[in-house]
């Protein structure tokens, strides 16, 4: 895992977050008003969210805002309470995917339909921009449109069999600034109903 794509800050206070993340870009107004909202297992804001679909379960690997034409540059996560279930957040870097044994045709010749209400569009999961590769992936909003895309989705569903993720064990006051175009992330499983787990989430565009 290339941890250059994750900046980890410890023992941060809530009122320090905006100042720290401002050097990375502009925070998006997630719902048109607020720059941050709190996320917890089993609680959801939208029926299109992973929290609604997976409730208290684990989350599959994904990048945030994959349904945007230009996904968010960075994901901001702040730990208000790690929760009684001690869930981790797992990360895999794009470099690890590119260096895996998967065929190049599956990596670069996959085509997905990105579903977004009335403005759906097509995209590959991995594209090249300014001599650098970037990635978008979220199987909940991306429908495979060719065999390579189907194979890529299968690879993503079993990715931990070939790539060991970095797992972040949360502590109160942890602030992570994550390169959303160079990493994918997932939420681990808990045997407890840990609705007391509270992460504050923001997006940098």
Short mmCIF file of C-alpha atoms in Angstrom, two decimals:
data_model
loop_
_atom_site.label_atom_id
_atom_site.label_comp_id
_atom_site.label_asym_id
_atom_site.label_seq_id
_atom_site.Cartn_x
_atom_site.Cartn_y
_atom_site.Cartn_z
CA UNK A 1 0.00 0.00 0.00
CA UNK A 2 1.38 3.40 -1.00
CA UNK A 3 0.70 5.40 2.14
CA UNK A 4 1.71 8.59 0.34
CA UNK A 5 -1.94 8.57 -0.75
CA UNK A 6 -3.20 8.74 2.84
CA UNK A 7 -2.24 11.57 5.17
CA UNK A 8 -2.84 10.54 8.79
CA UNK A 9 -3.21 13.17 11.51
CA UNK A 10 -3.56 12.18 15.16
CA UNK A 11 -5.25 13.87 18.14
CA UNK A 12 -7.10 16.47 16.05
CA UNK A 13 -9.96 18.56 17.46
CA UNK A 14 -13.16 19.07 15.49
CA UNK A 15 -12.56 22.79 15.09
CA UNK A 16 -9.13 22.13 13.51
CA UNK A 17 -10.35 20.00 10.62
CA UNK A 18 -11.19 22.71 8.07
CA UNK A 19 -7.88 24.50 8.57
CA UNK A 20 -5.89 21.28 8.12
CA UNK A 21 -7.71 20.09 5.00
CA UNK A 22 -7.79 23.54 3.32
CA UNK A 23 -4.29 23.03 1.86
CA UNK A 24 -5.66 20.13 -0.22
CA UNK A 25 -8.43 22.07 -1.94
CA UNK A 26 -12.02 23.22 -1.56
CA UNK A 27 -14.50 21.29 0.56
CA UNK A 28 -17.69 20.37 -1.29
CA UNK A 29 -21.09 21.20 0.12
CA UNK A 30 -22.29 17.61 0.31
CA UNK A 31 -26.01 18.34 0.55
CA UNK A 32 -25.85 21.88 -0.82
CA UNK A 33 -25.31 23.31 2.65
CA UNK A 34 -23.01 21.23 4.88
CA UNK A 35 -19.35 20.45 4.25
CA UNK A 36 -19.36 17.45 6.59
CA UNK A 37 -21.80 14.85 7.79
CA UNK A 38 -21.52 12.02 10.29
CA UNK A 39 -21.72 8.39 9.16
CA UNK A 40 -22.42 5.37 11.37
CA UNK A 41 -23.20 1.68 10.71
CA UNK A 42 -26.89 1.12 10.21
CA UNK A 43 -27.70 4.81 9.78
CA UNK A 44 -28.15 6.34 6.35
CA UNK A 45 -29.01 9.62 4.70
CA UNK A 46 -29.99 8.26 1.29
CA UNK A 47 -31.42 5.03 -0.11
CA UNK A 48 -28.62 5.18 -2.70
CA UNK A 49 -25.94 5.03 0.00
CA UNK A 50 -23.80 2.06 0.97
CA UNK A 51 -25.06 2.47 4.54
CA UNK A 52 -28.60 1.77 3.33
CA UNK A 53 -27.62 -1.22 1.19
CA UNK A 54 -25.26 -2.89 3.65
CA UNK A 55 -26.70 -1.65 6.96
CA UNK A 56 -24.45 -3.07 9.72
CA UNK A 57 -22.40 -5.25 7.38
CA UNK A 58 -19.04 -4.65 5.78
CA UNK A 59 -18.64 -2.35 2.76
CA UNK A 60 -17.10 -3.50 -0.54
CA UNK A 61 -14.06 -1.68 -1.92
CA UNK A 62 -15.02 1.52 -3.68
CA UNK A 63 -14.02 5.10 -4.39
CA UNK A 64 -16.31 7.86 -3.19
CA UNK A 65 -18.47 9.80 -5.67
CA UNK A 66 -17.70 7.38 -8.52
CA UNK A 67 -21.01 8.52 -10.01
CA UNK A 68 -19.69 12.09 -10.49
CA UNK A 69 -18.33 13.00 -13.92
CA UNK A 70 -15.18 14.09 -12.06
CA UNK A 71 -15.02 12.27 -8.71
CA UNK A 72 -13.81 14.05 -5.59
CA UNK A 73 -10.03 14.44 -5.36
CA UNK A 74 -9.83 13.64 -1.67
CA UNK A 75 -11.99 11.93 0.92
CA UNK A 76 -11.77 13.29 4.46
CA UNK A 77 -12.60 11.00 7.40
CA UNK A 78 -12.44 12.07 11.04
CA UNK A 79 -13.02 9.75 13.98
CA UNK A 80 -15.43 11.05 16.61
CA UNK A 81 -15.93 7.58 18.11
CA UNK A 82 -14.28 4.34 16.86
CA UNK A 83 -17.26 2.35 18.14
CA UNK A 84 -17.65 -0.77 20.22
CA UNK A 85 -17.10 -3.05 17.20
CA UNK A 86 -13.53 -1.85 16.56
CA UNK A 87 -14.09 -1.83 12.81
CA UNK A 88 -11.16 -0.88 10.63
CA UNK A 89 -11.19 0.96 7.31
CA UNK A 90 -9.20 -0.92 4.69
CA UNK A 91 -7.31 0.68 1.81
CA UNK A 92 -5.78 -0.62 -1.42
CA UNK A 93 -3.78 1.64 -3.72
CA UNK A 94 -4.13 1.92 -7.47
CA UNK A 95 -0.42 1.07 -7.79
CA UNK A 96 -1.04 -2.27 -6.10
CA UNK A 97 -3.84 -3.01 -8.57
CA UNK A 98 -1.68 -2.01 -11.55
CA UNK A 99 1.13 -4.24 -10.26
CA UNK A 100 -1.13 -7.25 -9.74
CA UNK A 101 -1.31 -10.28 -12.01
CA UNK A 102 -4.55 -9.15 -13.67
CA UNK A 103 -4.44 -8.93 -17.48
CA UNK A 104 -3.86 -5.51 -19.01
CA UNK A 105 -6.94 -5.87 -21.20
CA UNK A 106 -9.09 -6.27 -18.05
CA UNK A 107 -7.42 -3.27 -16.43
CA UNK A 108 -7.62 -0.86 -19.33
CA UNK A 109 -10.30 -2.09 -21.73
CA UNK A 110 -13.23 -2.33 -19.36
CA UNK A 111 -16.35 -0.26 -19.95
CA UNK A 112 -19.00 0.57 -17.37
CA UNK A 113 -22.29 2.40 -17.40
CA UNK A 114 -22.24 4.91 -14.54
CA UNK A 115 -25.79 5.33 -13.26
CA UNK A 116 -26.78 8.77 -11.98
CA UNK A 117 -30.50 9.50 -12.10
CA UNK A 118 -31.15 11.05 -15.52
CA UNK A 119 -27.52 11.79 -16.45
CA UNK A 120 -25.87 8.37 -16.75
CA UNK A 121 -22.61 8.08 -18.69
CA UNK A 122 -19.93 5.58 -19.69
CA UNK A 123 -16.43 5.29 -18.28
CA UNK A 124 -13.56 2.91 -17.72
CA UNK A 125 -12.56 2.09 -14.15
CA UNK A 126 -8.94 3.11 -14.78
CA UNK A 127 -7.99 5.97 -17.07
CA UNK A 128 -4.87 8.01 -17.79
CA UNK A 129 -4.80 11.72 -17.04
CA UNK A 130 -1.71 13.91 -17.44
CA UNK A 131 0.61 10.89 -17.68
CA UNK A 132 -0.79 9.40 -14.47
CA UNK A 133 -3.41 6.73 -13.91
CA UNK A 134 -6.54 7.45 -11.88
CA UNK A 135 -9.37 5.20 -10.82
CA UNK A 136 -13.08 5.25 -10.10
CA UNK A 137 -14.92 2.20 -8.86
CA UNK A 138 -18.19 1.50 -7.08
CA UNK A 139 -20.10 -1.59 -8.16
CA UNK A 140 -23.28 -0.11 -6.66
CA UNK A 141 -23.44 2.54 -9.40
CA UNK A 142 -21.27 1.00 -12.15
CA UNK A 143 -22.73 -1.66 -14.45
CA UNK A 144 -20.25 -3.77 -16.49
CA UNK A 145 -20.84 -3.34 -20.22
CA UNK A 146 -18.29 -5.77 -21.67
CA UNK A 147 -16.53 -8.99 -20.67
CA UNK A 148 -13.44 -7.17 -19.42
CA UNK A 149 -15.60 -5.08 -17.12
CA UNK A 150 -17.28 -8.23 -15.79
CA UNK A 151 -13.85 -9.75 -15.12
CA UNK A 152 -12.67 -6.54 -13.48
CA UNK A 153 -15.72 -6.52 -11.17
CA UNK A 154 -15.00 -10.15 -10.24
CA UNK A 155 -11.38 -9.26 -9.49
CA UNK A 156 -12.55 -6.38 -7.30
CA UNK A 157 -14.90 -8.63 -5.35
CA UNK A 158 -12.01 -10.95 -4.51
CA UNK A 159 -9.22 -8.38 -4.35
CA UNK A 160 -7.96 -9.26 -0.87
CA UNK A 161 -7.00 -12.72 -2.14
CA UNK A 162 -4.27 -11.11 -4.24
CA UNK A 163 -3.57 -7.76 -2.56
CA UNK A 164 -3.10 -7.23 1.18
CA UNK A 165 -4.82 -4.01 2.24
CA UNK A 166 -3.63 -1.42 4.70
CA UNK A 167 -6.04 -1.41 7.64
CA UNK A 168 -6.52 1.70 9.72
CA UNK A 169 -7.63 1.07 13.29
CA UNK A 170 -9.48 4.18 14.38
CA UNK A 171 -8.79 6.21 17.52
CA UNK A 172 -10.69 9.33 18.61
CA UNK A 173 -9.25 12.40 16.92
CA UNK A 174 -7.79 10.57 13.90
CA UNK A 175 -8.07 12.61 10.71
CA UNK A 176 -7.37 10.89 7.38
CA UNK A 177 -7.07 12.74 4.08
CA UNK A 178 -7.28 10.13 1.34
CA UNK A 179 -6.45 10.46 -2.35
CA UNK A 180 -9.80 9.30 -3.73
CA UNK A 181 -8.47 8.76 -7.26
CA UNK A 182 -5.46 6.68 -6.20
CA UNK A 183 -7.05 4.45 -3.56
CA UNK A 184 -10.15 2.40 -2.92
CA UNK A 185 -11.44 1.70 0.57
CA UNK A 186 -13.78 -0.65 2.41
CA UNK A 187 -15.32 -1.02 5.86
CA UNK A 188 -14.57 -4.18 7.81
CA UNK A 189 -17.16 -6.40 9.47
CA UNK A 190 -18.17 -6.27 13.13
CA UNK A 191 -19.94 -8.91 15.19
CA UNK A 192 -21.44 -6.12 17.31
CA UNK A 193 -24.18 -3.68 16.39
CA UNK A 194 -21.83 -0.73 16.67
CA UNK A 195 -24.08 2.20 15.85
CA UNK A 196 -21.89 4.13 18.31
CA UNK A 197 -19.15 4.26 15.62
CA UNK A 198 -19.15 7.82 14.26
CA UNK A 199 -16.91 9.07 11.48
CA UNK A 200 -17.21 12.58 10.10
CA UNK A 201 -16.95 12.62 6.30
CA UNK A 202 -16.09 15.39 3.88
CA UNK A 203 -15.07 15.67 0.21
CA UNK A 204 -12.45 17.86 -1.43
CA UNK A 205 -13.06 18.78 -5.07
#
